[in-house]
Coordinates of C-alpha atoms in Angstrom, one line a residue:
X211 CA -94.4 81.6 104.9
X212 CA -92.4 81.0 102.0
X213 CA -88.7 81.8 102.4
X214 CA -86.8 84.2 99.9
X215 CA -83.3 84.1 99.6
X216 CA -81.2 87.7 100.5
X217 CA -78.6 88.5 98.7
X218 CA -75.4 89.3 101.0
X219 CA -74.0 92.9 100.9
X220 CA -70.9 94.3 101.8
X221 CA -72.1 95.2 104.9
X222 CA -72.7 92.0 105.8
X223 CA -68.9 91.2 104.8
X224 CA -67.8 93.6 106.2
X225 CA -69.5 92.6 109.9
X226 CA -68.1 89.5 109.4
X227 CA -64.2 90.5 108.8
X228 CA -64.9 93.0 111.9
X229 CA -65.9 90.0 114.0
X230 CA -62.9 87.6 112.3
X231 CA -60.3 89.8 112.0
X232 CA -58.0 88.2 114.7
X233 CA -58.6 84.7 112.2
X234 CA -57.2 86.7 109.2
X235 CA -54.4 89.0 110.7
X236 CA -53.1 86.0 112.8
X237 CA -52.6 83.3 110.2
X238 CA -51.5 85.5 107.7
X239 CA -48.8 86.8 110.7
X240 CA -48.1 83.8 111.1
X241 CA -47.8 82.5 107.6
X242 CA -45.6 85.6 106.6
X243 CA -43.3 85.3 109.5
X244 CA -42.7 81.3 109.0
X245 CA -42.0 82.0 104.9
X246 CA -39.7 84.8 105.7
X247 CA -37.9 82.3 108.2
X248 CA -37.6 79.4 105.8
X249 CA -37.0 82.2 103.0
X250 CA -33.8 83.1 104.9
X251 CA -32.8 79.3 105.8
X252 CA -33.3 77.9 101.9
X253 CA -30.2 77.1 100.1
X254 CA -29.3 80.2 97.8
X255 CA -28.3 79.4 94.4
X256 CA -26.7 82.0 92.1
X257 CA -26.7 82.3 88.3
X258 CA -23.8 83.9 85.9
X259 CA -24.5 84.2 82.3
X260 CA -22.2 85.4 79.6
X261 CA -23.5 86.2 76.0
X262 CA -21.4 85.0 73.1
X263 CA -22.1 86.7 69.7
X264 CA -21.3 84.4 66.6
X265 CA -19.3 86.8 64.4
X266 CA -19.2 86.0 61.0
X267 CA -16.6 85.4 58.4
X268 CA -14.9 89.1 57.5
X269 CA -14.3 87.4 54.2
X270 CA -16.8 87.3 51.3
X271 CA -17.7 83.6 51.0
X272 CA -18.0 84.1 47.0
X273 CA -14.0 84.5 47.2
X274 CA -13.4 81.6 50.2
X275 CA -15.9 79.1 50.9
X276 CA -15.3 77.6 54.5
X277 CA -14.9 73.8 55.0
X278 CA -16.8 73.6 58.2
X279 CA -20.3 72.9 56.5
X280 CA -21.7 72.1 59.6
X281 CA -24.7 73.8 61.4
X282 CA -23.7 76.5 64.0
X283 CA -26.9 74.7 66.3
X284 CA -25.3 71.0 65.6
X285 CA -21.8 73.0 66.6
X286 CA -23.1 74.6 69.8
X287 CA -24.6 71.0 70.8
X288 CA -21.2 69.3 70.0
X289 CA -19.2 71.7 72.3
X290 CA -21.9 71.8 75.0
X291 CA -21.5 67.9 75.3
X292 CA -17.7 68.2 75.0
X293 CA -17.8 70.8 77.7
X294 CA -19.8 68.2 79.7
X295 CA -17.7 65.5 79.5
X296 CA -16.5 63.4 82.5
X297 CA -13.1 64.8 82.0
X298 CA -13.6 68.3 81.5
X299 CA -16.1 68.4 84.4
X300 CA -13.5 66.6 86.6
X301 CA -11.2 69.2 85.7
X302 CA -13.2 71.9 86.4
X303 CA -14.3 70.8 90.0
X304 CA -10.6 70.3 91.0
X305 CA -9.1 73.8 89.6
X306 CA -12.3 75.1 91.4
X307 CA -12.1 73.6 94.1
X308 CA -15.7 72.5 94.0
X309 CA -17.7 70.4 96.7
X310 CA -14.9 70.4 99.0
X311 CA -17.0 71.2 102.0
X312 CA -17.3 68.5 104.6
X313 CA -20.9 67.9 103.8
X314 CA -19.7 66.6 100.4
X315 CA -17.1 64.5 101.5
X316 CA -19.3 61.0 100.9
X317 CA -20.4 62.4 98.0
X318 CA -20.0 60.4 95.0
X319 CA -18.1 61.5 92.1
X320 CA -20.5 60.7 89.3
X321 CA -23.2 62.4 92.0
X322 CA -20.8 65.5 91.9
X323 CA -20.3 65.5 88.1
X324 CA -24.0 65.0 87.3
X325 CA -25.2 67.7 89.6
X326 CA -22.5 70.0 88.2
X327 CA -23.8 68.7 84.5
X328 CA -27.1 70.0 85.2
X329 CA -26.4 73.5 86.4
X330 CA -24.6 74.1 82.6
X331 CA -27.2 75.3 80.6
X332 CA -26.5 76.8 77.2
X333 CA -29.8 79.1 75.0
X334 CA -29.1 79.5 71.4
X335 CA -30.9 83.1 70.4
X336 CA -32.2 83.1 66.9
X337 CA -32.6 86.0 64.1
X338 CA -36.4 87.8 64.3
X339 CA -37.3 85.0 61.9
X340 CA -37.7 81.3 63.2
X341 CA -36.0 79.9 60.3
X342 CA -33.0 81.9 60.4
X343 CA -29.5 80.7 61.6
X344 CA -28.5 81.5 64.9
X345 CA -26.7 84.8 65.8
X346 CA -25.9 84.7 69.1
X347 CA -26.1 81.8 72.7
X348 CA -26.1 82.1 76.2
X349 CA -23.4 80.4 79.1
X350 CA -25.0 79.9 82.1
X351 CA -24.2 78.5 85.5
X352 CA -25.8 78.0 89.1
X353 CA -23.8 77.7 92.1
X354 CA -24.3 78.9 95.5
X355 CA -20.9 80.5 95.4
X356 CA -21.0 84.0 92.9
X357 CA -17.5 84.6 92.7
X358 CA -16.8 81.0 91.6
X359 CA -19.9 80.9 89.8
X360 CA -18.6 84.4 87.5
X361 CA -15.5 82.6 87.0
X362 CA -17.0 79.1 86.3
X363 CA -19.1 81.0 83.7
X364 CA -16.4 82.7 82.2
X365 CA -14.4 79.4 82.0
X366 CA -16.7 77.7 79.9
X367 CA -17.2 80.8 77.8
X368 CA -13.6 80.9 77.4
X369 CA -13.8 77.1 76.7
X370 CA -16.4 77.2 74.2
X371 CA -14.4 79.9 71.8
X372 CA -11.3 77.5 72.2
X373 CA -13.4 74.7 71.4
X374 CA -14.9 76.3 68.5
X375 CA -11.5 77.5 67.2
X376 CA -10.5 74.3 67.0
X377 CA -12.9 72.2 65.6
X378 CA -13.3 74.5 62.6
X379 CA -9.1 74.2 62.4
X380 CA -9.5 70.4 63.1
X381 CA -12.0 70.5 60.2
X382 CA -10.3 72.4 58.1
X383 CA -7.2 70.2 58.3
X384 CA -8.9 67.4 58.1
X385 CA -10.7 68.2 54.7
X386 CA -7.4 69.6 53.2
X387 CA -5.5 66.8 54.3
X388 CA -8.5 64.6 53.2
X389 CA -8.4 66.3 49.7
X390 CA -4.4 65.9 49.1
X391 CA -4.7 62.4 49.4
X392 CA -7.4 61.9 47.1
X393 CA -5.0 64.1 44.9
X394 CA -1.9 62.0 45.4
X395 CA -4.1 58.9 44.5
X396 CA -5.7 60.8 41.2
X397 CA -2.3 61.8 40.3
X398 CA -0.7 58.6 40.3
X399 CA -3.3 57.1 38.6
X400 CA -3.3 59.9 36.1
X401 CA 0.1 58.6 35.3
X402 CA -0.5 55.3 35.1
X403 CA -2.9 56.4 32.3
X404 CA -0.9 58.8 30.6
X405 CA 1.9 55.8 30.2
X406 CA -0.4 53.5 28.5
X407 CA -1.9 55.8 26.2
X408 CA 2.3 56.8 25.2
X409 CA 2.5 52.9 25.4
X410 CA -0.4 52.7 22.9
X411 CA 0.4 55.4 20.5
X412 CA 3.7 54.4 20.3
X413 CA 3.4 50.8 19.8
X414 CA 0.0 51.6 17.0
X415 CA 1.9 54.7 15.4
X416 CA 0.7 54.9 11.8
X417 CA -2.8 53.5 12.4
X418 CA -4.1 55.9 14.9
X419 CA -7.4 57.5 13.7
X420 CA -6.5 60.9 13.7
X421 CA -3.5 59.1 10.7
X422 CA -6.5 58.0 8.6
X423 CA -6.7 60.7 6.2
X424 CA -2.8 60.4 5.5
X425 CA -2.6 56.7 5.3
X426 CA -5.8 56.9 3.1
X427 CA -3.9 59.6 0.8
X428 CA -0.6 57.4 0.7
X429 CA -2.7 53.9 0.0
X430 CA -4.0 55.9 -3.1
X431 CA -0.4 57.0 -3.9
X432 CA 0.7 53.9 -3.5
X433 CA -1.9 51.8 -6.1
X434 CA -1.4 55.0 -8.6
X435 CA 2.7 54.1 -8.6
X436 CA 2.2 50.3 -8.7
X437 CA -0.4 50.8 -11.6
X438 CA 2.6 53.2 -12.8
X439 CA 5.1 50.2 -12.3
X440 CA 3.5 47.5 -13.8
X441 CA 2.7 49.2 -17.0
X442 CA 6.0 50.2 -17.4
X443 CA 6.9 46.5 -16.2
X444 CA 4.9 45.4 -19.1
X445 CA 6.4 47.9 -21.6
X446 CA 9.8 46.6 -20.4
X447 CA 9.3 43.3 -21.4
X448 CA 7.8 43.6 -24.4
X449 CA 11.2 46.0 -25.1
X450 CA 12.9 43.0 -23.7
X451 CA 11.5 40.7 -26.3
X452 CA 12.4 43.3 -28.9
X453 CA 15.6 43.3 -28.3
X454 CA 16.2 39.7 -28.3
X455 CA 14.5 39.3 -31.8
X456 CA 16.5 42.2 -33.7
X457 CA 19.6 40.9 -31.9
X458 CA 18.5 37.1 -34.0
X459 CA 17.6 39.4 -37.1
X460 CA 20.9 41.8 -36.6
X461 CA 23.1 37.9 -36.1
X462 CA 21.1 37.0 -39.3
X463 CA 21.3 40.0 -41.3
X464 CA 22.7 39.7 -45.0
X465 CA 24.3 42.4 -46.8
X466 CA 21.8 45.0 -48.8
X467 CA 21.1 44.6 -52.4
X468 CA 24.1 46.3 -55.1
X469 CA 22.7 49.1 -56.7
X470 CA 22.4 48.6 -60.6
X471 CA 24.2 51.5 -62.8
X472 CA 21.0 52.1 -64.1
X473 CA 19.4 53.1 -61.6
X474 CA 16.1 50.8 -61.7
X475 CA 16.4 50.1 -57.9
X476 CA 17.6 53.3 -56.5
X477 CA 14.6 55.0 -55.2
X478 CA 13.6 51.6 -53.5
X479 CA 16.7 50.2 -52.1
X480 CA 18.1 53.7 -51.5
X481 CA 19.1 53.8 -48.1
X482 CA 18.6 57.6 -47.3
X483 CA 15.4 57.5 -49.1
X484 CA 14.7 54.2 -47.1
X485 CA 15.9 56.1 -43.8
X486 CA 13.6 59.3 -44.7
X487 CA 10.5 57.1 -44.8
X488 CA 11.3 55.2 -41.4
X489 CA 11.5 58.7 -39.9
X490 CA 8.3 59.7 -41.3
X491 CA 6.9 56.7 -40.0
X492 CA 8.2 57.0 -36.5
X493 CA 6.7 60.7 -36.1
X494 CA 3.4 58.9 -37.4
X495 CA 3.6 56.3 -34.3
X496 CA 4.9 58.6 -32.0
X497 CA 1.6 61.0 -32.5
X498 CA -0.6 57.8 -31.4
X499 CA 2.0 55.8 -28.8
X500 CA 4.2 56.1 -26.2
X501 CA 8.1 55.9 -26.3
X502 CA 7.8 52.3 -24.7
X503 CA 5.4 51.3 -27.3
X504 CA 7.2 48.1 -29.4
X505 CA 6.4 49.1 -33.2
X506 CA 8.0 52.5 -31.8
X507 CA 11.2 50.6 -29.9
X508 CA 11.4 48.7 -33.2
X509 CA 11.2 51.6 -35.6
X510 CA 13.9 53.7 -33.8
X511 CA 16.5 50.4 -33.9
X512 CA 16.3 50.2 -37.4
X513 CA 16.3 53.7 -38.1
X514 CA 19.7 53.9 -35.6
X515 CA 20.7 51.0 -38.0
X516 CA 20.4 52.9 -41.0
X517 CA 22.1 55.8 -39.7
X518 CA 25.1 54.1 -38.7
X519 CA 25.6 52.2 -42.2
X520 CA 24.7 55.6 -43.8
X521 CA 27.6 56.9 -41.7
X522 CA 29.5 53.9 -42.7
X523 CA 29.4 54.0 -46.3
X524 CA 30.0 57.7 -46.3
X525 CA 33.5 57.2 -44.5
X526 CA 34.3 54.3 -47.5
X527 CA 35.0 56.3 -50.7
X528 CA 35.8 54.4 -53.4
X529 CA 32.5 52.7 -53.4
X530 CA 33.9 50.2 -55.8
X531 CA 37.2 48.9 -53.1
X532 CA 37.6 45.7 -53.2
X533 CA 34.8 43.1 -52.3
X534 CA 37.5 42.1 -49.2
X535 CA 37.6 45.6 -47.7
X536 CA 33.6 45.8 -47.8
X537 CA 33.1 42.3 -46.5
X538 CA 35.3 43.9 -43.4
X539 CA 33.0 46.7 -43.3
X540 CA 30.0 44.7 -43.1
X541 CA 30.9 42.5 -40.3
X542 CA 32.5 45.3 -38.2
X543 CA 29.0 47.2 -38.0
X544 CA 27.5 43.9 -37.5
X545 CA 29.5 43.5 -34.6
X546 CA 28.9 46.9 -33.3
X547 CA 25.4 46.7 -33.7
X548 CA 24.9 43.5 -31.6
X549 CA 26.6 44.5 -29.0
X550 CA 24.8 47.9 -28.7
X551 CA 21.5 45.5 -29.1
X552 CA 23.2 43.4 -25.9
X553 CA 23.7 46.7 -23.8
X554 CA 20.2 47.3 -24.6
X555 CA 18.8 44.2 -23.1
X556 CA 21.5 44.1 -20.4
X557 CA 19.7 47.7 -19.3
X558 CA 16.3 46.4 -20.0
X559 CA 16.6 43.4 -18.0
X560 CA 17.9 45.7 -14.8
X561 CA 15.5 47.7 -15.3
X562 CA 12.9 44.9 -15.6
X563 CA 14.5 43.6 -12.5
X564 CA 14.1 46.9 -10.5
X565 CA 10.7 47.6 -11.6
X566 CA 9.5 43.5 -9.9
X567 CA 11.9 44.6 -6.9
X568 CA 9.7 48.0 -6.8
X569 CA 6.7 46.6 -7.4
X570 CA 7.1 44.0 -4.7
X571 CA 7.9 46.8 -2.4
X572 CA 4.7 49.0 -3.4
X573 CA 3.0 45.8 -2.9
X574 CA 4.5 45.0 0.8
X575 CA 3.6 48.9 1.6
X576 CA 0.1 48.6 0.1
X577 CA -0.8 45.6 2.3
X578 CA 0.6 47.4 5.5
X579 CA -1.4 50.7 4.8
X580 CA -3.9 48.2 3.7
X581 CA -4.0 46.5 7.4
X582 CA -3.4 49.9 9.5
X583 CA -6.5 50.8 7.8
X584 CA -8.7 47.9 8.2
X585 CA -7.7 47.6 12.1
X586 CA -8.2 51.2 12.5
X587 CA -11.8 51.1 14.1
X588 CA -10.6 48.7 16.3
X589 CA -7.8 50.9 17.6
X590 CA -10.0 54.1 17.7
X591 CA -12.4 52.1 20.0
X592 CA -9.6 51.5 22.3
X593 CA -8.4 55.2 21.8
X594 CA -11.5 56.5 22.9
X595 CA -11.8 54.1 25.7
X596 CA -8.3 55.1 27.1
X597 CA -8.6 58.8 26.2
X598 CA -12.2 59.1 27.7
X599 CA -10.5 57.1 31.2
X600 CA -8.1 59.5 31.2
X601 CA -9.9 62.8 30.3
X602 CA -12.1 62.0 32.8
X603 CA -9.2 61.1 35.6
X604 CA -7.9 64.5 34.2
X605 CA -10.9 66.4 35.1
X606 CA -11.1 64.8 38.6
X607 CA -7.4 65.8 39.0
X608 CA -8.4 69.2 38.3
X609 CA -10.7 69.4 40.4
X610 CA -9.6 68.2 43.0
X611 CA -6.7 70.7 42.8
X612 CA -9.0 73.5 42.5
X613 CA -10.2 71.9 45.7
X614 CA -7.1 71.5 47.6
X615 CA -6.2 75.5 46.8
X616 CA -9.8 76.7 48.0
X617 CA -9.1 74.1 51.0
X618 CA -5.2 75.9 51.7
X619 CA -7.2 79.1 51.7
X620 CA -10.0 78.3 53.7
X621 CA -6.5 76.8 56.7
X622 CA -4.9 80.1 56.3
X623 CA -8.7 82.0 57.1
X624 CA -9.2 79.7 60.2
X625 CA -5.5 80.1 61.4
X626 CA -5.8 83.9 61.0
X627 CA -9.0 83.9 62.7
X628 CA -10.9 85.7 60.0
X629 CA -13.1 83.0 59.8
X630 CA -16.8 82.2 61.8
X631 CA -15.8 83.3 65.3
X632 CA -17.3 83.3 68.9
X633 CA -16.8 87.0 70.7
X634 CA -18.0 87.7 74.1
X635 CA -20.0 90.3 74.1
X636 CA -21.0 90.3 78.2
X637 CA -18.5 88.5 80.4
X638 CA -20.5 87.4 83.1
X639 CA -20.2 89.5 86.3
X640 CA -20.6 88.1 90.2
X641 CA -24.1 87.8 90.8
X642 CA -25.8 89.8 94.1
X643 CA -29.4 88.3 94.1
X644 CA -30.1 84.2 94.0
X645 CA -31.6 83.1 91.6
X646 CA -33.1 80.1 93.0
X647 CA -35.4 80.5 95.1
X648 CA -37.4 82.7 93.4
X649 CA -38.2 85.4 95.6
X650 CA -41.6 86.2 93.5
X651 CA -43.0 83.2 93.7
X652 CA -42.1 82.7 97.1
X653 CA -43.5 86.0 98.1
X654 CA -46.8 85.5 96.6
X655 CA -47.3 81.9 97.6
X656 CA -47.0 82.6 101.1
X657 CA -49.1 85.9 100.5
X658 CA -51.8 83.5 98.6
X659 CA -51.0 81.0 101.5
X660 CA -51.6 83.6 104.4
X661 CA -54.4 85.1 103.5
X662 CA -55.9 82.0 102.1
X663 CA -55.5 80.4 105.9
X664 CA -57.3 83.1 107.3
X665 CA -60.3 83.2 104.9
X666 CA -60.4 79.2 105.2
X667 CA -60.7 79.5 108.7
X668 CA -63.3 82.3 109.0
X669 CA -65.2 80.3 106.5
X670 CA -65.6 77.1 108.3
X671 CA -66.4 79.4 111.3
X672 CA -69.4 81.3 109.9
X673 CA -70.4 78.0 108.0
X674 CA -70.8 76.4 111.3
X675 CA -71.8 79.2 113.6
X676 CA -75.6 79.3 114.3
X677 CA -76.0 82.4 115.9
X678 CA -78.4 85.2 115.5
X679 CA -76.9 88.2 113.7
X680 CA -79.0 90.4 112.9
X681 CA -83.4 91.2 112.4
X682 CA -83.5 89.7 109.1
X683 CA -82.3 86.3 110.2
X684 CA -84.2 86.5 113.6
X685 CA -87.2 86.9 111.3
X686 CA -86.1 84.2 109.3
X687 CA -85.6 81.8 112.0
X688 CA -88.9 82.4 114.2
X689 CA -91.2 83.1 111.6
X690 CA -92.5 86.1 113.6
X691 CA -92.3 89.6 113.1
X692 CA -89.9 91.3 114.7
X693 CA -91.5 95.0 115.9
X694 CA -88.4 96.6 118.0
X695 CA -85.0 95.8 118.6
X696 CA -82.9 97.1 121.8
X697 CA -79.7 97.8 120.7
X698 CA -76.4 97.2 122.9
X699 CA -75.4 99.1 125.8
X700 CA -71.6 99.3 126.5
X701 CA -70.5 99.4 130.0
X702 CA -67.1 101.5 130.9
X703 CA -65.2 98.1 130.9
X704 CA -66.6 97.3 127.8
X705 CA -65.8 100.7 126.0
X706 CA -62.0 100.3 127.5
X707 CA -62.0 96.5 126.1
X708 CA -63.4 97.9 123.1
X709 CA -60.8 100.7 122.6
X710 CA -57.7 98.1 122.8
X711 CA -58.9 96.2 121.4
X712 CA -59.1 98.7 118.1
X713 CA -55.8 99.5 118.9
X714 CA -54.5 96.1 118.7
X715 CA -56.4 95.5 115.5
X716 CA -54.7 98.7 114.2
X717 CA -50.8 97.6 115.1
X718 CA -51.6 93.9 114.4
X719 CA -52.6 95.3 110.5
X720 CA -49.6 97.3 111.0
X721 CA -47.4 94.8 111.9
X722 CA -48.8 93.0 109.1
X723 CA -48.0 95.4 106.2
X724 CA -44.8 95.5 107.8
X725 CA -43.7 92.0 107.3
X726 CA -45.2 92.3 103.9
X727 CA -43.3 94.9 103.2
X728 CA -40.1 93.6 104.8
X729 CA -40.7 90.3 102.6
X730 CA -40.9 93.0 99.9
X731 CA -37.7 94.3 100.2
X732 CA -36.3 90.8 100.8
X733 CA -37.3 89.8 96.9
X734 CA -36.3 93.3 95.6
X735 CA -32.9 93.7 97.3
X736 CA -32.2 90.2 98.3
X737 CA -32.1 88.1 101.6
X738 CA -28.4 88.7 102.6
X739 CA -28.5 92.2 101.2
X740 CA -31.9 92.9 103.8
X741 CA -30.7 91.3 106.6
X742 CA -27.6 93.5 106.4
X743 CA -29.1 97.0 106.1
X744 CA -31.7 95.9 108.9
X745 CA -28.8 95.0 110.6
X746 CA -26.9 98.8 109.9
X747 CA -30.4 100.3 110.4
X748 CA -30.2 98.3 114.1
X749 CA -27.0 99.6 115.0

């Protein structure tokens, strides 16, 4: 006959927890009983934790911009690893008065400081967005002590504002202080520039390119008088060797012609006829030459010449005196006329002289102007090579000072704390529940564990039992129909057994939900806190 499988039903499950029930309730008794124990004997560790907001600056940073550049995260991680220094923690477990039980006596202080270092822990909360800067952290700390762990906690809150207060004024000191040096060493350089570019001007004064235009306008000024000077240099001379040949010609001159009685030679030899047409001839020069010019210089001699021996014969008359007083005459004129001929070339000859000593000076000025123009390129080169060094070490100099007076104002917003700050929001408070163990995962690993025993056992039971329970596998077994079945007949002892055993059953699941529910209570009020009200509910 071929055999067909059955499916189990909850009957069937049901008969078999009935019959194994004392494998379940036991274990998981048993299970509950020995967590609660080692519940009440683990070591309790407690946990205070104080939120710190990050306030920020009350000051627009358009009108101060802070010196500390550094992230708020990269801040937080500096002060936590200052906080968990060797010294610091050192300090703290001596003001606390930490590990000083007997049981810690052998203890090792870098064991002490390390397990202290690991019950720190500081969380850095972020905005809703990952990539925003962080607005507020977390101080926490484990201990099995709550009143020193709240004040522990509270410490290194404390600590952390302190620390934060003055790194930013250690930074902001720092940066200033940084800044005013650079500014001492810009400004002394700054002078050191300015002097050699007073140096330079002063020493190249006259050739410096902005004096091009004006040495250009005084070179041309310059050639235009020298032209000037030498054509009056050459008029000069040739008025010099005028002079010298009327003064030979005045030393050589003979006495005029008699004039005939009758008159034949009187409109050629008269001298006021003679004197009109020298006058007539001078206007006709004059019109096409200078004053200077030589036929012009010569012209008005002879015409002063006339006039004065016009003059002369109008003072004598008896035109017909005796040869003797004329003779006199004659040679007095003669006399008077050379010598006004030497004053002439005495004045010619100084001015002659002046004109070479001017000349030689126009020439000395044109040859300076002349130079300062030829080597200015070469000073406007160096000009702009010194002016660009020092505009440049100007405009570092200012900024630097605009700098240093953002930098003074950034000090006076971290010493009046209006700058990034640290608040407590929470301070932490003495904690009334442990939070190590966890009483949740406790609870429901012995739960899983208890009940798990108890279905492990009755498993490995049922797997191994071999006994008829029912028709179906009686049928299954033999082969053979099965056409009645006789069921059980209780006896009086049996009903009696049966009926404690029911009640037994009942108080054991009792008892059960009980220590469940006492375990409960345990992980929802705490172990100390149970123990105590069982303890009031006892008495």
């Amino acid at each position: 006959m071929e055999e067909k499988s059955q499916p189990l039903n909850i009957a069937c499950y049901l008969d078999i927890l009935s019959r194994r029930r004392w494998y379940i309730i036991i274990p998981f008794c048993l299970v509950m009983m020995i967590g609660m124990f080692v519940t009440t004997r683990l070591p309790k560790l407690y946990t205070a934790t104080t939120l710190i907001l990050i306030q920020p600056q009350t000051i627009p940073t358009d009108y101060v911009r802070p010196l500390v550049t550094t992230g708020i995260e990269t801040r937080i991680g500096n002060i936590s690893q200052e906080i968990k220094s060797r010294s610091n923690l050192e300090n703290i477990i001596n003001h606390f008065r930490l590990f000083a039980e007997p049981e810690y006596a052998n203890m090792h202080m870098e064991v002490k400081i390390t397990s202290l270092r690991d019950r720190i822990m500081v969380d850095i909360f972020k905005g809703r967005q990952s990539y925003a800067s962080a607005e507020a952290f977390s101080v926490s700390f484990k201990g099995e002590n709550p009143e020193i762990v709240a004040d522990i906690t509270n410490y290194i809150a404390e600590k952390f504002i302190n620390e934060n207060t003055q790194l930013r004024e250690q930074e902001g000191l720092g940066t200033s202080n940084f800044i005013e040096d650079q500014l001492n060493t810009v400004r002394v350089e700054l002078e050191k520039l300015e002097q050699q570019l007073k140096i330079f001007r002063e020493t190249h004064m006259g050739g410096l390119p902005e004096q091009l235009d004006a040495n250009l306008r005084t070179l041309d000024r310059l050639q235009e008088e020298h032209n000037q000077k030498q054509e009056t240099l050459r008029e000069a001379r040739k008025m010099l060797v005028l002079l010298n040949e009327q003064i030979i010609q005045t030393e050589n001159f003979q006495q005029f012609p008699s004039y005939s009685s009758t008159g034949s030679r009187v409109s050629e030899n008269d001298p006021y006829v003679r004197l009109q047409n020298m006058k007539q001839e001078l206007e006709d020069l004059k019109s096409r030459y200078t004053e200077f010019h030589p036929d012009v210089v010569k012209l008005k001699v002879m015409i002063n010449s006339f006039e004065e021996k016009i003059i002369d014969n109008k003072d004598n008359k008896d035109a017909k005196t005796a040869s003797s007083e004329k003779t006199e005459n004659i040679n007095i004129v003669h006399v008077e006329r050379i010598s006004s001929l030497n004053q002439q070339r005495n004045a010619t000859r100084f001015e002659i002289e002046k004109l070479e000593s001017d000349i030689q000076n126009l020439t000395s000025q044109t040859a300076h102007y002349q130079k300062l123009l030829d080597e200015t390129p070469k000073r406007e080169l160096e000009l702009i090579s010194l002016s660009r060094d020092y505009q440049n070490m100007k405009e570092n100099y200012a900024s630097l000072l605009e700098k240093k007076l953002q930098a003074n104002l950034a000090v006076n917003l971290e010493t009046t704390k209006k700058s990034e700050q640290f608040r407590i929001i929470d301070h932490a408070g003495i904690p009334y529940k442990p939070s190590e163990p966890d009483m949740k995962k406790l609870f429901m690993l012995i739960l899983f564990a208890g009940l798990g025993l108890g279905g492990g056992l009755v498993f490995v039971l049922e797997f191994f039992d071999s006994s008829v329970k029912n028709v179906k596998d009686l049928e299954s077994e033999l082969d053979v129909p099965v056409l009645s079945s006789i069921p059980r007949i209780y006896s009086r002892k049996d009903l009696t057994y049966k009926r404690v055993n029911l009640v037994m059953t009942t108080v054991s699941i009792f008892f059960a939900m009980f220590l469940c529910a006492g375990f409960g209570l345990m992980v929802l009020k705490g172990v100390d806190q149970t123990i105590d009200m069982v303890k009031r509910l006892a008495g």
